[in-house]
Amino acid sequence: MDLLGKHYKAFTERQEAIKKQYSPEQAAKQHSKGKLTAWERIDLLFDSGTFEEIDAFVTPAGQPVEFGKVEKSFGDGVIVGHGKVNGRLVFAYAQDFTIMGGSLGIVHAKKIAKIQEMALKMGSPIIGLIDSGGARIQEGVASLSGYATIFQNIIHSSGIIPQISVIMGPAAGGAVYSPALTDFVFMTNHTSYMFVTGPNVVKEVLNEEVTFDQLGGAEVHARSSGVAHMIYDDEENTILALKKFLSYLPSNNVENPPVVADDGTIPDINPKLRDIIPDDPYKAYDVKDVITQIVDRNSFLEISELFAPSLVTGFARLKGKTIGVVANQPKVLAGVLDINSSTKGARFIRFCDAFNIPLLTLEDVPGFLPGVDQEHSGIIRHGAKMLFAYSEATVPKITVILRKAYGGAFIVMNSKNLGGDFSFAWPTAEIAVMGPDGAVAILYRRELANSKNPDELKKELVKKYRDKVANPFIADESGYIDEVIDPAVTRKKIASALSALNNKWVKVPSRKHGNMPL
Ligand code: HXC
């Protein structure tokens, strides 16, 4: 009894010590930078009272050489554990910047690795709430080896459990590769940043002045590099958005995504869809207006909204079930496929395929973006990623051709011969090897050169091409699509196609892995 009492005292003392560690002063330090504390983030993420911490009392390893000082602390600067998010099991780690800058020593790394392995074994998503100065300098190569283990675990779990990184402070140096390897990266504006080499090195090497935000802030990664998929103005909204985002995903690759009730307010027969495409084929429209008239109300969640906006990607629900939407956006560069939109689309398609999320493709694309810059930067190599991703995907794949489907882009956007399951076209569809202007310029080059009135002749020929060639009926009659449909019945057609595909089964020949063009 005495012994138990003695141990109990030691136990309560440790608990008191850990409480003191998370002091109001430390919280104030974080708050003064517009950031929440690691615990506040955990509390926001998990359903109330469900988070169970693991390894709270581990202490940092010693340091191999006398340089700097490793602070004694409980937990070694990271909180790890599991709990429920929207009622489902989720693992998470939250780095604590107030302890040695959230830097990653070997014990810190082992804690993360431990829950990575648990999440994989238990088939549950893992979230990293990252706020760290990177590898702990004092611990030298041990901390590098810790990162390597974390990377290895992410790669082993890729395609098996969803892995999401939320950047809520610094992510610098090689440490950026941990988020980069995960499926999705969330960032908070102005308080988070990611870069391989910071502003000081940029100044030293290139003599360029740049701020943290300009070099690797959320906006930069969401708009220009494509590293960040989702960005929000503050941490609370970032975490709330993450919870909503998780509700679309299955816990692992052998489960189906959760099904929610559809409020039934988007009708199966929806005449509004007849009025979105303008009469003038050269006029743009917003494909998101089409998406929102097809999917369940308020269910569309756009991913990578700011990056490569000529292609729209996002999750939605149809009759309560998650789908992945890939749609050309005529409002931006006429919906053209370029290097960035191809890589954006390919990555999204591969995620959906890994996690049993059927794909809906809405097509209105004039082709690949021409130009020296695109050719020299590898549009051939990057465009091939879209082809590869669509063709490789075995989830249900449905296409609706809304308007333009020209050339290679017709093939790429989930055509039947690339393994598309159902292909519908609206009467406004233009399916041909190329657009009218290009076709006339090539086939009637001599006639146009010799004509007294080339503009008039061109106009006539373009009209003829539109009437005879650039329509959905040739493809329909020859079976290259399945059906020309009234736009109003689009939701109904997709729903019944998805229902027919419920038990879709594809046998893929065994191989180590395909060789996707990278
Ligand atoms: C040990 C670190 C640290 C690190 C920060 N700290 N980074 N301790 N190892 N990597 C400590 C600081 O000494 C300080 O301790 C406290 O954390 C807060 O840091 P500050 O510099 O005061 O904060 P701030 O001004 O906000 O600047 C944050 C920062 C800066 C921009 C992240 O600390 C910084 O540049 N850190 C180094 C970033 C970096 O280059 N990391 C290595 C990346 S390479 P005190 O005691 O004063 O409070 C890498 C390799 C991974 O990670 C390999 C994978 C392949």
Coordinates of C-alpha atoms and ligand atoms in Angstrom, one line a residue:
M1 CA 0.0 0.0 0.0
D2 CA 2.9 2.3 0.9
L3 CA 4.6 1.5 -2.3
L4 CA 1.5 2.2 -4.3
G5 CA 1.1 5.5 -2.4
K6 CA 4.7 6.5 -3.1
H7 CA 4.3 5.8 -6.8
Y8 CA 1.0 7.6 -6.8
K9 CA 2.7 10.7 -5.5
A10 CA 5.4 10.4 -8.2
F11 CA 2.6 10.1 -10.7
T12 CA 0.8 13.2 -9.6
E13 CA 4.0 15.1 -9.4
R14 CA 4.7 14.3 -13.0
Q15 CA 1.2 15.4 -14.0
E16 CA 1.7 18.7 -12.2
A17 CA 5.0 19.2 -13.9
I18 CA 3.5 18.6 -17.3
K19 CA 0.7 21.0 -16.6
K20 CA 3.3 23.7 -15.7
Q21 CA 5.1 23.0 -18.9
Y22 CA 2.1 24.2 -20.9
S23 CA 2.1 27.5 -19.1
P24 CA 0.0 30.7 -19.8
E25 CA 3.3 32.4 -20.8
Q26 CA 4.0 29.8 -23.4
A27 CA 0.5 30.1 -24.7
A28 CA 0.9 33.9 -24.8
K29 CA 4.0 33.5 -27.0
Q30 CA 2.1 31.5 -29.5
H31 CA -0.9 33.8 -29.4
S32 CA 1.2 36.9 -29.9
K33 CA 2.2 35.4 -33.3
G34 CA -1.4 34.8 -34.3
K35 CA -1.0 31.1 -33.6
L36 CA -2.8 28.6 -31.3
T37 CA -0.9 26.3 -29.0
A38 CA -0.5 22.6 -29.9
W39 CA -3.1 21.6 -27.3
E40 CA -5.6 24.2 -28.6
R41 CA -5.2 22.8 -32.1
I42 CA -5.8 19.2 -30.8
D43 CA -8.9 20.3 -28.9
L44 CA -10.3 22.0 -32.0
L45 CA -9.6 19.0 -34.2
F46 CA -11.0 16.2 -32.1
D47 CA -14.6 15.5 -30.9
S48 CA -14.8 16.8 -27.3
G49 CA -13.2 14.5 -24.8
T50 CA -12.1 11.8 -27.3
F51 CA -8.4 12.5 -27.6
E52 CA -6.0 10.1 -25.9
E53 CA -2.4 11.1 -25.7
I54 CA 0.4 8.7 -26.0
D55 CA 4.0 9.1 -24.8
A56 CA 3.2 12.3 -22.9
F57 CA 6.1 11.6 -20.5
V58 CA 9.0 10.8 -22.8
T59 CA 12.0 13.0 -22.4
P60 CA 14.4 14.2 -25.1
A61 CA 17.5 12.1 -25.9
G62 CA 20.9 13.5 -24.9
Q63 CA 23.0 15.2 -27.5
P64 CA 26.0 13.6 -29.1
V65 CA 28.3 16.7 -29.0
E66 CA 28.4 19.8 -26.8
F67 CA 26.8 22.4 -29.0
G68 CA 23.7 24.4 -27.8
K69 CA 21.5 22.9 -25.2
V70 CA 18.7 20.3 -25.3
E71 CA 15.9 21.6 -23.0
K72 CA 14.5 19.0 -20.6
S73 CA 10.8 18.7 -21.2
F74 CA 8.1 16.1 -21.1
G75 CA 6.9 15.0 -24.5
D76 CA 9.9 16.3 -26.4
G77 CA 8.0 19.0 -28.2
V78 CA 5.2 17.0 -29.8
I79 CA 1.8 15.8 -28.7
V80 CA 0.8 12.5 -30.3
G81 CA -2.3 10.3 -29.9
H82 CA -5.7 9.4 -31.3
G83 CA -9.3 10.3 -30.9
K84 CA -12.5 10.8 -32.9
V85 CA -13.1 13.3 -35.6
N86 CA -16.8 13.4 -36.7
G87 CA -17.1 10.1 -34.7
R88 CA -14.3 8.3 -36.6
L89 CA -10.9 7.2 -35.4
V90 CA -8.1 9.6 -36.4
F91 CA -4.4 9.7 -35.3
A92 CA -2.6 13.1 -35.1
Y93 CA 0.6 14.7 -34.0
A94 CA 0.9 18.4 -33.0
Q95 CA 4.4 19.9 -32.8
D96 CA 4.9 22.4 -30.0
F97 CA 6.9 25.4 -31.2
T98 CA 7.3 26.6 -27.6
I99 CA 9.7 23.7 -26.9
M100 CA 12.9 24.1 -28.7
G101 CA 11.0 25.6 -31.7
G102 CA 9.1 22.3 -32.2
S103 CA 12.4 21.0 -33.6
L104 CA 12.6 17.3 -34.3
G105 CA 14.9 15.3 -32.2
I106 CA 15.1 11.5 -32.2
V107 CA 12.6 11.0 -29.4
H108 CA 10.2 13.5 -31.0
A109 CA 10.6 11.5 -34.3
K110 CA 10.0 8.2 -32.6
K111 CA 6.8 9.4 -31.2
I112 CA 5.5 10.4 -34.6
A113 CA 6.7 7.2 -36.1
K114 CA 4.9 5.2 -33.4
I115 CA 1.5 6.7 -34.2
Q116 CA 2.2 6.5 -38.0
E117 CA 2.6 2.7 -37.5
M118 CA -0.5 2.5 -35.3
A119 CA -2.6 4.5 -37.8
L120 CA -1.5 2.2 -40.6
K121 CA -2.2 -0.9 -38.5
M122 CA -5.7 0.4 -37.5
G123 CA -6.6 1.7 -40.9
S124 CA -7.2 5.3 -39.9
P125 CA -6.2 8.7 -41.3
I126 CA -3.3 10.5 -39.8
I127 CA -3.0 14.3 -39.4
G128 CA 0.3 16.2 -38.8
L129 CA -0.1 19.6 -37.2
I130 CA 3.3 21.0 -38.1
D131 CA 4.9 24.0 -36.4
S132 CA 8.7 23.3 -36.3
G133 CA 12.1 24.6 -36.9
G134 CA 13.0 21.3 -38.6
A135 CA 15.8 18.9 -37.6
R136 CA 17.0 19.6 -34.1
I137 CA 20.5 21.0 -34.6
Q138 CA 21.8 19.8 -31.3
E139 CA 21.0 16.2 -32.0
G140 CA 22.7 16.1 -35.3
V141 CA 22.4 13.1 -37.5
A142 CA 20.0 11.4 -35.1
S143 CA 17.4 13.9 -35.9
L144 CA 18.0 13.4 -39.6
S145 CA 17.5 9.7 -39.2
G146 CA 14.3 10.5 -37.4
Y147 CA 13.0 12.4 -40.4
A148 CA 14.0 9.6 -42.7
T149 CA 11.9 7.1 -40.7
I150 CA 9.0 9.5 -40.8
F151 CA 9.3 9.8 -44.6
Q152 CA 9.6 6.0 -45.0
N153 CA 6.4 5.5 -42.9
I154 CA 4.5 8.1 -45.0
I155 CA 5.6 6.3 -48.2
H156 CA 4.6 2.9 -46.9
S157 CA 1.2 4.2 -45.8
S158 CA 0.6 6.1 -49.1
G159 CA -2.6 4.9 -50.8
I160 CA -3.6 2.9 -47.7
I161 CA -4.6 5.6 -45.2
P162 CA -5.3 9.3 -45.9
Q163 CA -2.4 11.4 -44.7
I164 CA -2.8 15.1 -44.3
S165 CA -0.4 17.8 -43.2
V166 CA -1.5 21.1 -41.7
I167 CA 1.2 23.7 -41.7
M168 CA 0.7 26.1 -38.8
G169 CA 4.1 27.7 -38.5
P170 CA 7.5 27.0 -40.1
A171 CA 8.3 24.0 -42.2
A172 CA 11.9 24.5 -43.4
G173 CA 14.7 22.7 -45.1
G174 CA 14.3 19.0 -45.7
A175 CA 11.4 19.0 -43.2
V176 CA 9.1 20.2 -46.0
Y177 CA 9.3 16.8 -47.6
S178 CA 7.2 15.2 -44.9
P179 CA 4.2 17.3 -45.9
A180 CA 5.0 17.1 -49.5
L181 CA 4.8 13.3 -49.4
T182 CA 1.4 13.3 -47.8
D183 CA -1.9 13.4 -49.7
F184 CA -3.0 16.9 -48.9
V185 CA -1.4 20.0 -47.4
F186 CA -3.4 22.7 -45.6
M187 CA -1.8 26.0 -44.7
T188 CA -2.8 29.1 -42.7
N189 CA -2.3 32.5 -44.2
H190 CA 0.5 34.7 -42.8
T191 CA 1.5 32.3 -40.0
S192 CA 2.7 29.3 -41.9
Y193 CA 5.5 29.0 -44.4
M194 CA 7.4 26.3 -46.3
F195 CA 10.7 26.5 -48.1
V196 CA 13.7 24.4 -48.8
T197 CA 16.1 27.3 -48.2
G198 CA 15.0 30.4 -46.3
P199 CA 15.2 34.1 -47.1
N200 CA 18.7 34.3 -45.5
V201 CA 20.2 31.7 -47.9
V202 CA 18.4 33.3 -50.8
K203 CA 20.0 36.6 -49.9
E204 CA 23.4 35.0 -49.5
V205 CA 23.4 32.9 -52.7
L206 CA 21.3 35.0 -55.1
N207 CA 21.4 38.4 -53.4
E208 CA 17.6 38.6 -53.6
E209 CA 15.6 40.1 -50.8
V210 CA 12.4 38.2 -50.0
T211 CA 10.2 37.9 -47.0
F212 CA 9.1 34.6 -45.4
D213 CA 5.6 35.1 -46.8
Q214 CA 6.8 36.0 -50.3
L215 CA 9.1 33.0 -50.4
G216 CA 6.9 30.3 -48.9
G217 CA 3.7 31.6 -47.5
A218 CA 0.3 29.9 -47.9
E219 CA -0.8 32.1 -50.8
V220 CA 2.4 31.4 -52.7
H221 CA 2.0 27.6 -52.3
A222 CA -1.7 27.7 -53.1
R223 CA -1.4 29.8 -56.2
S224 CA 2.0 29.3 -57.7
S225 CA 3.8 26.1 -56.5
G226 CA 0.7 24.0 -56.0
V227 CA 2.2 22.6 -52.8
A228 CA -0.7 23.7 -50.6
H229 CA -4.2 22.4 -51.5
M230 CA -6.2 24.3 -49.0
I231 CA -5.5 27.7 -47.3
Y232 CA -7.5 29.6 -44.7
D233 CA -7.1 32.9 -42.9
D234 CA -6.7 31.6 -39.4
E235 CA -6.0 28.4 -37.6
E236 CA -9.5 27.9 -36.3
N237 CA -11.0 28.0 -39.8
T238 CA -8.1 25.8 -41.1
I239 CA -9.0 23.1 -38.6
L240 CA -12.7 23.3 -39.0
A241 CA -12.2 23.0 -42.8
L242 CA -10.0 20.0 -42.2
K243 CA -12.8 18.3 -40.3
K244 CA -15.3 18.9 -43.1
F245 CA -12.7 17.7 -45.6
L246 CA -12.2 14.4 -43.7
S247 CA -16.0 13.8 -43.8
Y248 CA -15.6 13.0 -47.6
L249 CA -12.9 10.4 -47.1
P250 CA -13.0 6.7 -46.2
S251 CA -10.7 5.8 -43.3
N252 CA -8.6 3.6 -45.5
N253 CA -8.3 2.0 -48.9
V254 CA -10.5 -1.0 -48.2
E255 CA -13.4 1.0 -46.9
N256 CA -15.9 3.1 -48.9
P257 CA -16.3 6.8 -48.1
P258 CA -19.0 7.6 -45.6
V259 CA -22.5 8.1 -46.9
V260 CA -24.6 11.1 -45.7
A261 CA -28.3 11.9 -46.2
D262 CA -29.0 13.9 -49.3
D263 CA -31.5 16.7 -48.6
G264 CA -33.0 16.1 -52.1
T265 CA -33.2 19.7 -53.0
I266 CA -31.2 19.3 -56.3
P267 CA -33.8 17.6 -58.5
D268 CA -32.9 14.6 -60.7
I269 CA -34.4 16.4 -63.6
N270 CA -33.0 19.8 -63.4
P271 CA -33.9 22.2 -66.3
K272 CA -31.5 24.9 -65.0
L273 CA -28.7 22.9 -66.6
R274 CA -30.1 23.7 -70.1
D275 CA -29.4 27.4 -69.6
I276 CA -25.7 27.5 -68.5
I277 CA -23.9 27.0 -71.8
P278 CA -24.0 30.2 -73.8
D279 CA -25.3 30.1 -77.4
D280 CA -22.1 31.6 -78.7
P281 CA -19.5 28.8 -78.7
Y282 CA -16.7 31.3 -78.1
K283 CA -18.3 32.6 -74.9
A284 CA -17.1 31.4 -71.5
Y285 CA -19.2 30.2 -68.6
D286 CA -18.4 29.0 -65.1
V287 CA -18.3 25.2 -64.9
K288 CA -18.8 25.4 -61.2
D289 CA -22.4 26.5 -62.0
V290 CA -22.8 23.2 -63.8
I291 CA -21.2 21.2 -60.9
T292 CA -23.5 22.8 -58.3
Q293 CA -26.6 22.0 -60.4
I294 CA -25.6 18.3 -60.6
V295 CA -24.3 17.4 -57.1
D296 CA -26.1 17.4 -53.8
R297 CA -26.7 21.0 -52.5
N298 CA -23.7 22.6 -50.8
S299 CA -21.6 19.4 -51.1
F300 CA -19.0 20.7 -53.6
L301 CA -15.6 21.2 -51.8
E302 CA -13.0 22.5 -54.2
I303 CA -9.4 21.3 -53.9
S304 CA -6.4 23.4 -55.1
E305 CA -8.8 26.2 -56.1
L306 CA -6.1 28.8 -56.7
F307 CA -3.6 26.6 -58.5
A308 CA -4.1 25.9 -62.3
P309 CA -7.7 27.1 -62.2
S310 CA -8.3 26.1 -65.8
L311 CA -9.1 22.7 -64.3
V312 CA -11.4 22.4 -61.4
T313 CA -11.0 19.5 -59.0
G314 CA -13.0 18.7 -55.8
F315 CA -15.0 16.4 -53.8
A316 CA -18.8 16.4 -53.8
R317 CA -21.7 14.1 -53.0
L318 CA -24.2 12.6 -55.3
K319 CA -27.2 11.1 -53.4
G320 CA -25.1 11.3 -50.3
K321 CA -22.1 9.4 -51.7
T322 CA -18.7 11.0 -52.2
I323 CA -17.5 11.6 -55.8
G324 CA -14.4 13.3 -57.2
V325 CA -15.1 15.9 -59.8
V326 CA -12.6 16.9 -62.5
A327 CA -13.9 19.7 -64.7
N328 CA -12.4 21.9 -67.4
Q329 CA -13.0 25.6 -66.5
P330 CA -13.9 27.6 -69.7
K331 CA -13.7 30.8 -67.6
V332 CA -9.9 30.4 -67.3
L333 CA -7.8 30.2 -70.5
A334 CA -10.9 28.6 -72.2
G335 CA -10.4 25.5 -70.0
V336 CA -7.1 24.6 -71.7
L337 CA -4.9 21.8 -70.3
D338 CA -1.4 23.1 -69.4
I339 CA 1.4 21.7 -67.4
N340 CA 0.1 22.7 -64.0
S341 CA -3.5 21.6 -64.7
S342 CA -2.3 18.3 -65.9
T343 CA -0.3 17.5 -62.8
K344 CA -3.1 18.9 -60.6
G345 CA -5.7 16.6 -62.3
A346 CA -3.4 13.6 -62.3
R347 CA -2.7 13.8 -58.6
F348 CA -6.3 14.3 -57.7
I349 CA -7.4 11.4 -59.9
R350 CA -4.8 9.1 -58.3
F351 CA -6.0 10.0 -54.8
C352 CA -9.6 9.3 -55.7
D353 CA -8.6 6.0 -57.3
A354 CA -6.6 4.9 -54.2
F355 CA -9.5 5.6 -51.9
N356 CA -12.5 4.2 -53.8
I357 CA -13.9 7.6 -54.8
P358 CA -15.8 7.5 -58.2
L359 CA -14.7 10.1 -60.7
L360 CA -17.1 12.4 -62.6
T361 CA -15.4 14.3 -65.4
L362 CA -17.1 17.4 -67.0
E363 CA -15.4 18.1 -70.2
D364 CA -15.1 21.4 -72.2
V365 CA -11.5 21.6 -73.3
P366 CA -10.1 23.1 -76.5
G367 CA -6.9 21.1 -76.2
F368 CA -3.4 21.4 -74.7
L369 CA -2.0 24.9 -74.3
P370 CA 0.3 25.7 -77.3
G371 CA 3.6 27.7 -77.0
V372 CA 7.3 27.5 -76.6
D373 CA 7.2 27.9 -72.9
Q374 CA 4.8 24.9 -72.4
E375 CA 6.7 22.7 -74.9
H376 CA 10.1 23.5 -73.4
S377 CA 8.8 23.0 -69.9
G378 CA 7.5 19.6 -70.7
I379 CA 3.8 19.7 -71.6
I380 CA 4.4 16.3 -73.3
R381 CA 5.7 14.7 -70.1
H382 CA 3.2 16.4 -67.8
G383 CA 0.2 16.0 -70.0
A384 CA 1.0 12.3 -70.1
K385 CA 0.4 12.2 -66.3
M386 CA -3.3 12.9 -66.9
L387 CA -3.5 10.1 -69.5
F388 CA -1.7 7.7 -67.2
A389 CA -3.8 8.6 -64.1
Y390 CA -7.2 8.3 -65.9
S391 CA -6.3 5.1 -67.6
E392 CA -4.8 3.5 -64.5
A393 CA -7.8 4.4 -62.3
T394 CA -10.2 1.5 -61.7
V395 CA -12.9 3.3 -59.7
P396 CA -16.1 4.1 -61.6
K397 CA -15.4 6.8 -64.2
I398 CA -18.1 8.8 -65.8
T399 CA -17.7 11.6 -68.3
V400 CA -20.2 14.3 -69.5
I401 CA -19.0 16.2 -72.5
L402 CA -20.5 19.7 -72.1
R403 CA -19.0 21.4 -75.1
K404 CA -15.5 21.2 -76.6
A405 CA -13.7 17.9 -76.7
Y406 CA -11.0 18.3 -79.2
G407 CA -8.0 16.3 -80.1
G408 CA -5.8 14.7 -77.5
A409 CA -7.8 16.5 -74.9
F410 CA -10.9 14.4 -75.9
I411 CA -8.8 11.3 -75.3
V412 CA -7.3 12.4 -72.1
M413 CA -10.5 13.5 -70.3
N414 CA -11.5 9.9 -69.6
S415 CA -12.6 8.8 -73.0
K416 CA -14.2 5.4 -73.4
N417 CA -11.1 3.8 -75.0
L418 CA -9.1 5.0 -72.1
G419 CA -11.3 3.0 -69.8
G420 CA -14.1 5.5 -69.1
D421 CA -17.2 3.5 -68.0
F422 CA -20.0 5.9 -69.2
S423 CA -19.6 8.7 -71.6
F424 CA -22.5 11.2 -72.1
A425 CA -22.6 14.3 -74.2
W426 CA -24.9 17.3 -74.2
P427 CA -26.3 18.4 -77.6
T428 CA -23.8 21.4 -77.3
A429 CA -20.8 19.0 -77.4
E430 CA -18.2 19.5 -80.1
I431 CA -16.2 16.3 -80.6
A432 CA -13.6 16.4 -83.3
V433 CA -9.8 16.1 -84.0
M434 CA -9.5 19.9 -83.7
G435 CA -11.6 23.1 -83.4
P436 CA -13.2 24.7 -86.5
D437 CA -10.6 27.5 -87.0
G438 CA -7.6 25.1 -86.9
A439 CA -9.3 22.5 -89.1
V440 CA -10.2 25.1 -91.8
A441 CA -6.8 26.7 -91.7
I442 CA -5.1 23.3 -92.4
L443 CA -7.5 21.7 -94.8
Y444 CA -8.3 24.8 -96.8
R445 CA -4.9 26.6 -96.6
R446 CA -4.6 26.9 -100.4
E447 CA -8.2 27.9 -101.0
L448 CA -8.0 30.6 -98.4
A449 CA -4.6 31.9 -99.8
N450 CA -6.1 32.1 -103.3
S451 CA -9.5 33.6 -102.2
K452 CA -10.4 37.2 -103.0
N453 CA -12.4 37.2 -99.7
P454 CA -10.6 34.9 -97.3
D455 CA -12.4 36.1 -94.2
E456 CA -15.8 35.4 -95.8
L457 CA -14.7 32.0 -97.0
K458 CA -13.3 31.1 -93.6
K459 CA -16.5 32.1 -91.9
E460 CA -18.5 29.9 -94.3
L461 CA -16.1 26.9 -93.9
V462 CA -16.1 27.2 -90.1
K463 CA -19.9 27.2 -90.1
K464 CA -19.9 24.1 -92.3
Y465 CA -17.4 22.4 -90.0
R466 CA -19.6 23.2 -87.0
D467 CA -22.7 21.8 -88.7
K468 CA -21.1 18.7 -90.1
V469 CA -18.3 17.7 -87.8
A470 CA -18.1 19.6 -84.5
N471 CA -21.1 18.0 -82.9
P472 CA -21.8 15.0 -80.6
F473 CA -23.7 13.0 -83.2
I474 CA -20.9 11.4 -85.2
A475 CA -19.3 10.0 -82.0
D476 CA -22.8 8.9 -80.8
E477 CA -23.6 7.1 -84.0
S478 CA -20.3 5.3 -84.0
G479 CA -20.4 4.4 -80.3
Y480 CA -17.4 6.5 -79.2
I481 CA -19.7 7.9 -76.6
D482 CA -22.7 6.2 -75.0
E483 CA -25.5 8.7 -75.3
V484 CA -26.4 12.3 -76.2
I485 CA -28.5 13.5 -73.3
D486 CA -30.7 16.4 -72.5
P487 CA -28.7 18.5 -70.0
A488 CA -31.7 18.4 -67.6
V489 CA -31.3 14.7 -67.0
T490 CA -27.6 14.8 -66.2
R491 CA -27.9 14.2 -62.5
K492 CA -30.3 11.3 -63.0
K493 CA -28.0 9.7 -65.7
I494 CA -24.9 10.0 -63.5
A495 CA -26.8 8.6 -60.5
S496 CA -28.0 5.5 -62.4
A497 CA -24.5 5.0 -63.9
L498 CA -22.9 5.1 -60.5
S499 CA -25.5 2.7 -59.2
A500 CA -24.8 0.3 -62.1
L501 CA -21.1 0.6 -61.3
N502 CA -21.5 -0.1 -57.7
N503 CA -19.9 -3.6 -58.1
K504 CA -17.5 -2.6 -60.8
W505 CA -14.6 -5.1 -60.8
V506 CA -11.4 -4.7 -62.8
K507 CA -8.6 -7.3 -62.9
V508 CA -5.3 -5.6 -63.4
P509 CA -2.4 -7.8 -64.4
S510 CA 0.1 -8.2 -61.5
R511 CA 3.3 -6.0 -61.7
K512 CA 5.5 -4.3 -59.2
H513 CA 4.2 -0.9 -60.3
G514 CA 3.5 1.0 -63.5
N515 CA 6.1 3.6 -64.6
M516 CA 4.1 6.8 -64.5
P517 CA 5.8 9.7 -66.4
L518 CA 7.1 12.0 -63.7
Ligands
HXC1 C1 17.0 23.4 -32.5 C2 15.7 25.3 -32.9 C3 15.6 24.9 -34.3 C4 16.3 23.8 -34.7 C5 14.5 26.7 -33.9 N1 15.0 26.4 -32.7 N2 14.9 25.9 -34.9 N3 16.4 24.5 -32.0 N4 17.0 23.0 -33.8 N5 16.2 23.4 -36.0 C6 14.8 27.0 -31.5 C7 15.6 28.4 -31.4 O1 16.9 28.2 -31.0 C8 14.8 29.1 -30.3 O2 15.2 28.6 -29.1 C9 13.4 28.6 -30.5 O3 13.5 27.4 -31.3 C10 12.5 29.5 -31.3 O4 13.2 29.9 -32.5 P1 13.4 31.4 -33.0 O5 14.4 31.4 -34.0 O6 13.5 32.3 -31.8 O7 11.9 31.7 -33.6 P2 11.5 32.5 -34.9 O8 12.2 33.8 -34.8 O9 10.0 32.4 -34.9 O10 12.1 31.7 -36.1 C11 11.7 30.4 -36.5 C12 12.6 29.8 -37.5 C13 14.1 29.8 -37.1 C14 12.5 30.6 -38.8 C15 12.1 28.4 -37.8 O11 14.2 29.3 -35.7 C16 14.9 29.0 -38.0 O12 15.4 29.5 -39.0 N6 15.2 27.8 -37.5 C17 16.0 26.9 -38.3 C18 15.3 26.4 -39.5 C19 16.1 25.4 -40.3 O13 16.9 25.7 -41.1 N7 16.0 24.1 -39.8 C20 16.8 23.0 -40.3 C21 16.1 22.6 -41.5 S1 17.0 21.3 -42.2 P3 15.2 29.6 -27.8 O14 15.9 28.7 -26.7 O15 16.0 30.8 -28.1 O16 13.8 29.8 -27.4 C22 16.1 20.0 -41.8 C23 16.7 18.7 -42.3 C24 15.6 17.7 -42.4 O17 15.1 20.1 -41.1 C25 16.1 16.6 -43.1 C26 15.1 15.9 -43.8 C27 15.6 15.3 -45.1

